[in-house]
GROMACS .gro file of C-alpha atoms in nm:
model
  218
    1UNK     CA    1   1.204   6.841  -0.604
    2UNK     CA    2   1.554   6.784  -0.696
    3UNK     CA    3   1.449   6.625  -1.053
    4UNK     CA    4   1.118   6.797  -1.109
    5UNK     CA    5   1.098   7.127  -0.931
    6UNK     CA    6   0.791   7.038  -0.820
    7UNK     CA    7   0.660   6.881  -0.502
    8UNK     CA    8   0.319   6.688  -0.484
    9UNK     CA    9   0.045   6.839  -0.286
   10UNK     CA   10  -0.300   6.787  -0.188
   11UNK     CA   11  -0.617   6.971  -0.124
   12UNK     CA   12  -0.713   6.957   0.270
   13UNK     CA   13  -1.115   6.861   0.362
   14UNK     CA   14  -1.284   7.232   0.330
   15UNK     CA   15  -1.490   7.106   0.629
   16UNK     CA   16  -1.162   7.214   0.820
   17UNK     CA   17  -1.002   7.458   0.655
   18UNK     CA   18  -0.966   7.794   0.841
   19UNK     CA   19  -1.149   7.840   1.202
   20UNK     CA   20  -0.948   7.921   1.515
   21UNK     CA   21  -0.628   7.722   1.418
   22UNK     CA   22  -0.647   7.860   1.101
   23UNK     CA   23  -0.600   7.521   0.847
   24UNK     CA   24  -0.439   7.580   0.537
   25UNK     CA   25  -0.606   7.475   0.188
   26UNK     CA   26  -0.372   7.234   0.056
   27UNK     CA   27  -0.052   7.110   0.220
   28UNK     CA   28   0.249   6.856   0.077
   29UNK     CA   29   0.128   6.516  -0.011
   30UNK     CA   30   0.364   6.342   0.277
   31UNK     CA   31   0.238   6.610   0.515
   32UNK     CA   32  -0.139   6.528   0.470
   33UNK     CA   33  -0.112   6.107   0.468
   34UNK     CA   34   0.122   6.141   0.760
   35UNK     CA   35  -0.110   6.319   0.936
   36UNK     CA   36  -0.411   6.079   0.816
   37UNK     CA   37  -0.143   5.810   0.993
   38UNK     CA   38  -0.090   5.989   1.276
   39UNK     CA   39  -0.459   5.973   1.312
   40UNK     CA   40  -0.546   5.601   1.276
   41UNK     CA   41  -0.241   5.539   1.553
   42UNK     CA   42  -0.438   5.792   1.758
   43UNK     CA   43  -0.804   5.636   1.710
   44UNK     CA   44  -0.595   5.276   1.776
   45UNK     CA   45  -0.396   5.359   2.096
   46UNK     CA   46  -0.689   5.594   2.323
   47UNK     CA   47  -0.981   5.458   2.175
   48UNK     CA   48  -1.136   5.791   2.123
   49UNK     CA   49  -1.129   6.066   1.797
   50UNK     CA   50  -0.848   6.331   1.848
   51UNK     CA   51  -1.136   6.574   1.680
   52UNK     CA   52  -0.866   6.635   1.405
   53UNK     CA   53  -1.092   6.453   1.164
   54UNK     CA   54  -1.457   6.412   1.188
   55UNK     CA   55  -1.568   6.082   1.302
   56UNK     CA   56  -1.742   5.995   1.019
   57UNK     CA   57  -1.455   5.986   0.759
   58UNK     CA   58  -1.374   5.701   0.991
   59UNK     CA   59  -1.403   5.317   0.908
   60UNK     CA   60  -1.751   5.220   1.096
   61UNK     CA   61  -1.682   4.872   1.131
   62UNK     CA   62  -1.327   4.939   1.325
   63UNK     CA   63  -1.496   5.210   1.517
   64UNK     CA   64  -1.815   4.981   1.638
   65UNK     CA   65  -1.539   4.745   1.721
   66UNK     CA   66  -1.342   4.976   1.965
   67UNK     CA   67  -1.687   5.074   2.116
   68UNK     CA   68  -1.824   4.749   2.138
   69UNK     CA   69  -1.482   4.618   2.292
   70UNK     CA   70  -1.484   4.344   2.018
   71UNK     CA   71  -1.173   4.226   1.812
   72UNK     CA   72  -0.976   4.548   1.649
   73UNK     CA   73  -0.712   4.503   1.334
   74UNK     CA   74  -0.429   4.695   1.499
   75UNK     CA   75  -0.376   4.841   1.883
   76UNK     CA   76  -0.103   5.117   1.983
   77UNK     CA   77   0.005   5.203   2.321
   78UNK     CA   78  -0.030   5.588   2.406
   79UNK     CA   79   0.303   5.633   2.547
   80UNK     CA   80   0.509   5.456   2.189
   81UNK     CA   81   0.216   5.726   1.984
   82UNK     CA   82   0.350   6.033   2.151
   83UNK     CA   83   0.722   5.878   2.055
   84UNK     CA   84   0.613   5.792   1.697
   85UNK     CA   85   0.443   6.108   1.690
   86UNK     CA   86   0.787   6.309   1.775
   87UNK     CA   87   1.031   6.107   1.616
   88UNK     CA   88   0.864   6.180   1.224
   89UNK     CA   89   0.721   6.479   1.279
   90UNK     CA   90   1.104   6.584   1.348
   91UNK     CA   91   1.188   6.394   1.045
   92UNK     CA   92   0.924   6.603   0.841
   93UNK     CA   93   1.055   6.886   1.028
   94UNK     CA   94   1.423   6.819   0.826
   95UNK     CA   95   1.258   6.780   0.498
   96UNK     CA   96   1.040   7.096   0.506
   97UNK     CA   97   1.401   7.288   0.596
   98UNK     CA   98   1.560   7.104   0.310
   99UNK     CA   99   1.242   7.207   0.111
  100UNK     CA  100   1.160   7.531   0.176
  101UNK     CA  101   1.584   7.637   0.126
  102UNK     CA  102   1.587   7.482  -0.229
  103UNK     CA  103   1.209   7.669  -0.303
  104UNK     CA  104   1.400   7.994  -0.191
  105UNK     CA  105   1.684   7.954  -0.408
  106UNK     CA  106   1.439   7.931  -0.716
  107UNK     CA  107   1.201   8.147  -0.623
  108UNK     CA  108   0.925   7.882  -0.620
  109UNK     CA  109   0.636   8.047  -0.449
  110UNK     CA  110   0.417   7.750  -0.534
  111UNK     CA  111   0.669   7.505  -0.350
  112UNK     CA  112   0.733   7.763  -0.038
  113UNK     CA  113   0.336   7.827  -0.031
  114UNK     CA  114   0.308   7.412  -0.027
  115UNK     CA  115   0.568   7.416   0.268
  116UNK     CA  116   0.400   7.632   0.450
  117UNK     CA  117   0.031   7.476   0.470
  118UNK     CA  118   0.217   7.159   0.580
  119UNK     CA  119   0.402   7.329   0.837
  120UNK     CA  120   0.073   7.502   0.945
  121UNK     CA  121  -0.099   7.105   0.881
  122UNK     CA  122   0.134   7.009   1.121
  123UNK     CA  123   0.124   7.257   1.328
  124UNK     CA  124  -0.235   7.205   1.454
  125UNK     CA  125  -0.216   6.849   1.442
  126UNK     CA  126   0.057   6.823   1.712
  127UNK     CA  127  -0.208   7.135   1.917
  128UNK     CA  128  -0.463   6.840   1.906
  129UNK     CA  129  -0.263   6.520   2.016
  130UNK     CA  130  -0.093   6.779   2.291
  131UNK     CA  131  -0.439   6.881   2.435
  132UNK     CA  132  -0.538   6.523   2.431
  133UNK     CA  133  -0.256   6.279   2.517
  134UNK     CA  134  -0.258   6.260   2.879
  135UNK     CA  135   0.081   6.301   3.115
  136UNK     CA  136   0.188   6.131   3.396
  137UNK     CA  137   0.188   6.444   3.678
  138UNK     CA  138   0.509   6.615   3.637
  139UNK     CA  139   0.639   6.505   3.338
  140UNK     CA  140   0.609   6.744   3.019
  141UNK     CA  141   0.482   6.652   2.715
  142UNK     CA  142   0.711   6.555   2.459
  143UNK     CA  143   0.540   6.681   2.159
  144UNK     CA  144   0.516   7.043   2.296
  145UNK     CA  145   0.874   7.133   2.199
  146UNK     CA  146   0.771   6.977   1.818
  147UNK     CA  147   0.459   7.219   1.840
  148UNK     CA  148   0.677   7.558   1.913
  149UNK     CA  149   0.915   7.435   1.661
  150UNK     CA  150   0.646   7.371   1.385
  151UNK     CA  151   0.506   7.712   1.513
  152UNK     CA  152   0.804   7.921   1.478
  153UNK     CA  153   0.818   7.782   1.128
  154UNK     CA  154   0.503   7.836   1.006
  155UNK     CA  155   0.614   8.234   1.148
  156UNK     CA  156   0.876   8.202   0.975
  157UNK     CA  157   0.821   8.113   0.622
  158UNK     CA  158   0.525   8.350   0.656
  159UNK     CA  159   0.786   8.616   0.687
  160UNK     CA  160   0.974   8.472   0.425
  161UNK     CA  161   0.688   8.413   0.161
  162UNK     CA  162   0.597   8.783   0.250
  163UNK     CA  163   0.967   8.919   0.176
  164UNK     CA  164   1.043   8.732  -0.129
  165UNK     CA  165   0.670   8.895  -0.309
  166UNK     CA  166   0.804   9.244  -0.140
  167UNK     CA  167   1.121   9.185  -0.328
  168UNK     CA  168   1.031   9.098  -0.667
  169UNK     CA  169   0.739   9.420  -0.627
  170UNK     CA  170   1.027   9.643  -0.596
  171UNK     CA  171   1.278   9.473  -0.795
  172UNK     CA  172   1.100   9.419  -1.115
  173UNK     CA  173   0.778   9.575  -1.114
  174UNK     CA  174   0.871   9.943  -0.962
  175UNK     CA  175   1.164  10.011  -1.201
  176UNK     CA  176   0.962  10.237  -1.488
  177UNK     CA  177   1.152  10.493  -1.486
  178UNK     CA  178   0.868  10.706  -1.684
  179UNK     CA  179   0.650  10.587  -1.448
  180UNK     CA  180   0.893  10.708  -1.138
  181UNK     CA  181   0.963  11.083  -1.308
  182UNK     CA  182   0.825  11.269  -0.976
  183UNK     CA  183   0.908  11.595  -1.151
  184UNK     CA  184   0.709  11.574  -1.444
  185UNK     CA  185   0.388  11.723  -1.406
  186UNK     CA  186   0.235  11.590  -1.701
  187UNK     CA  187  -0.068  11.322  -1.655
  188UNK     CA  188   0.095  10.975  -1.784
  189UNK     CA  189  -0.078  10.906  -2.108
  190UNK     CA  190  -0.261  11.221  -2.097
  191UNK     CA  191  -0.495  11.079  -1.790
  192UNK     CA  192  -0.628  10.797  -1.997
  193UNK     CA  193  -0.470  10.501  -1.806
  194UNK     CA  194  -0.254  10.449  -1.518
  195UNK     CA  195   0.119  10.445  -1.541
  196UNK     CA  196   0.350  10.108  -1.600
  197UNK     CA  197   0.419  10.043  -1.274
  198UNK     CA  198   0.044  10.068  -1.157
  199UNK     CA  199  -0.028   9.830  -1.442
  200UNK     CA  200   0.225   9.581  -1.362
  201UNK     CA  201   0.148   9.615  -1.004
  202UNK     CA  202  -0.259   9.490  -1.042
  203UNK     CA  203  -0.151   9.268  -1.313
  204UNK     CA  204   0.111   9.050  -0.996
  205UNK     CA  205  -0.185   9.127  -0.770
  206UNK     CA  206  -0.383   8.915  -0.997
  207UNK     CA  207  -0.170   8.618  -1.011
  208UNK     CA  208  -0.136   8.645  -0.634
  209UNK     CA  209  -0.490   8.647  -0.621
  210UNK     CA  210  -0.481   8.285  -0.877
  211UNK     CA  211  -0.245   8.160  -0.614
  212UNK     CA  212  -0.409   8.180  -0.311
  213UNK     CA  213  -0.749   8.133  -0.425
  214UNK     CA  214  -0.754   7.911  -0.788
  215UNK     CA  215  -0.454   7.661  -0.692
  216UNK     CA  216  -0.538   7.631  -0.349
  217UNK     CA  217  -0.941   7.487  -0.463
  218UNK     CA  218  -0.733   7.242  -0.747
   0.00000   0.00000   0.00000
């Protein structure tokens, strides 16, 4: 981001996108292959689908073999997938801080919006692998704390995202000061149009409007 002030992202499977956990559209590009990692460790260590990612986007052959109990590529051990699972998801955790704090400085709603659908990426995944790991009786999972933390950041840059489009609204778009002349009874433009600021206002709307919806279908 550094050197291009722009971070790579990619469009999430619109088979998941939305529904009760709410998936984001598009996420960073380390966010969503992590994840797809995070998922073949998953398949590999309990031998079942997380229900992340539909079964069929899965290799058959290594799934027949896991059913079948035949010979399998690669095997992980439950307990070392819950560590794995912690241990970079707190390292993506560092990044998207380091992230989204340079994307505020600039401004870069792109950027912050791309942080925040791999925050929310991550977010569910770690809801999934926590309703599905299973835990020795009276132990806790590990991954829960990773889920609140993910959670309250998701909250968070929400708020933030929010606050920095409230900002430049009031900032840079309602500053017409013919627009703002309260005591002048006179219809703006003789009631033909609407004033500046009304203008300006629909035209930022629009772009917003771009951003969610256009970029986020790329």
């Amino acid at each position: 981001y550094k050197n291009k002030q722009s971070v790579l992202q990619e469009t999430i499977c619109p088979g998941i996108v939305g529904g009760r956990l709410d998936f984001p559209r598009f996420a960073t590009f380390a966010s969503v292959k992590l994840v797809l990692w995070w998922e073949d460790e998953f398949f590999a260590g309990f031998r079942k689908n997380s229900g992340l990612i539909p079964k069929a986007n899965q290799d058959l052959s290594a799934v027949e073999a896991l059913e079948t109990g035949g010979p399998i590529v690669k095997k992980s051990d439950p307990e070392k997938f819950m560590v794995s699972i912690g241990k970079s998801s707190e390292q993506l955790l560092d990044h998207l801080h380091v992230l989204t704090q340079e994307a505020l400085d600039h401004a870069d709603l792109t950027v912050l919006m791309g942080a925040l659908g791999a925050a929310a990426l991550i977010k569910n995944s770690l809801w999934f692998y926590v309703q599905r790991c299973p835990i020795k009786q009276g132990y806790s999972n590990p991954l829960q704390s990773m889920y609140k933390q993910f959670q309250e950041m998701v909250e968070a840059l929400a708020e933030r995202l929010l606050d920095m489009h409230c900002r430049l609204i009031s900032l840079y778009i309602l500053q017409d000061a013919e627009s703002l002349d309260w005591e002048n009874h006179k219809p703006f433009f003789e009631s033909e149009r609407g004033s500046y600021v009304v203008q300006m206002w629909w035209t930022y709307m629009q772009g917003l409007q771009y951003i969610f919806v256009a970029c986020c279908l790329r």
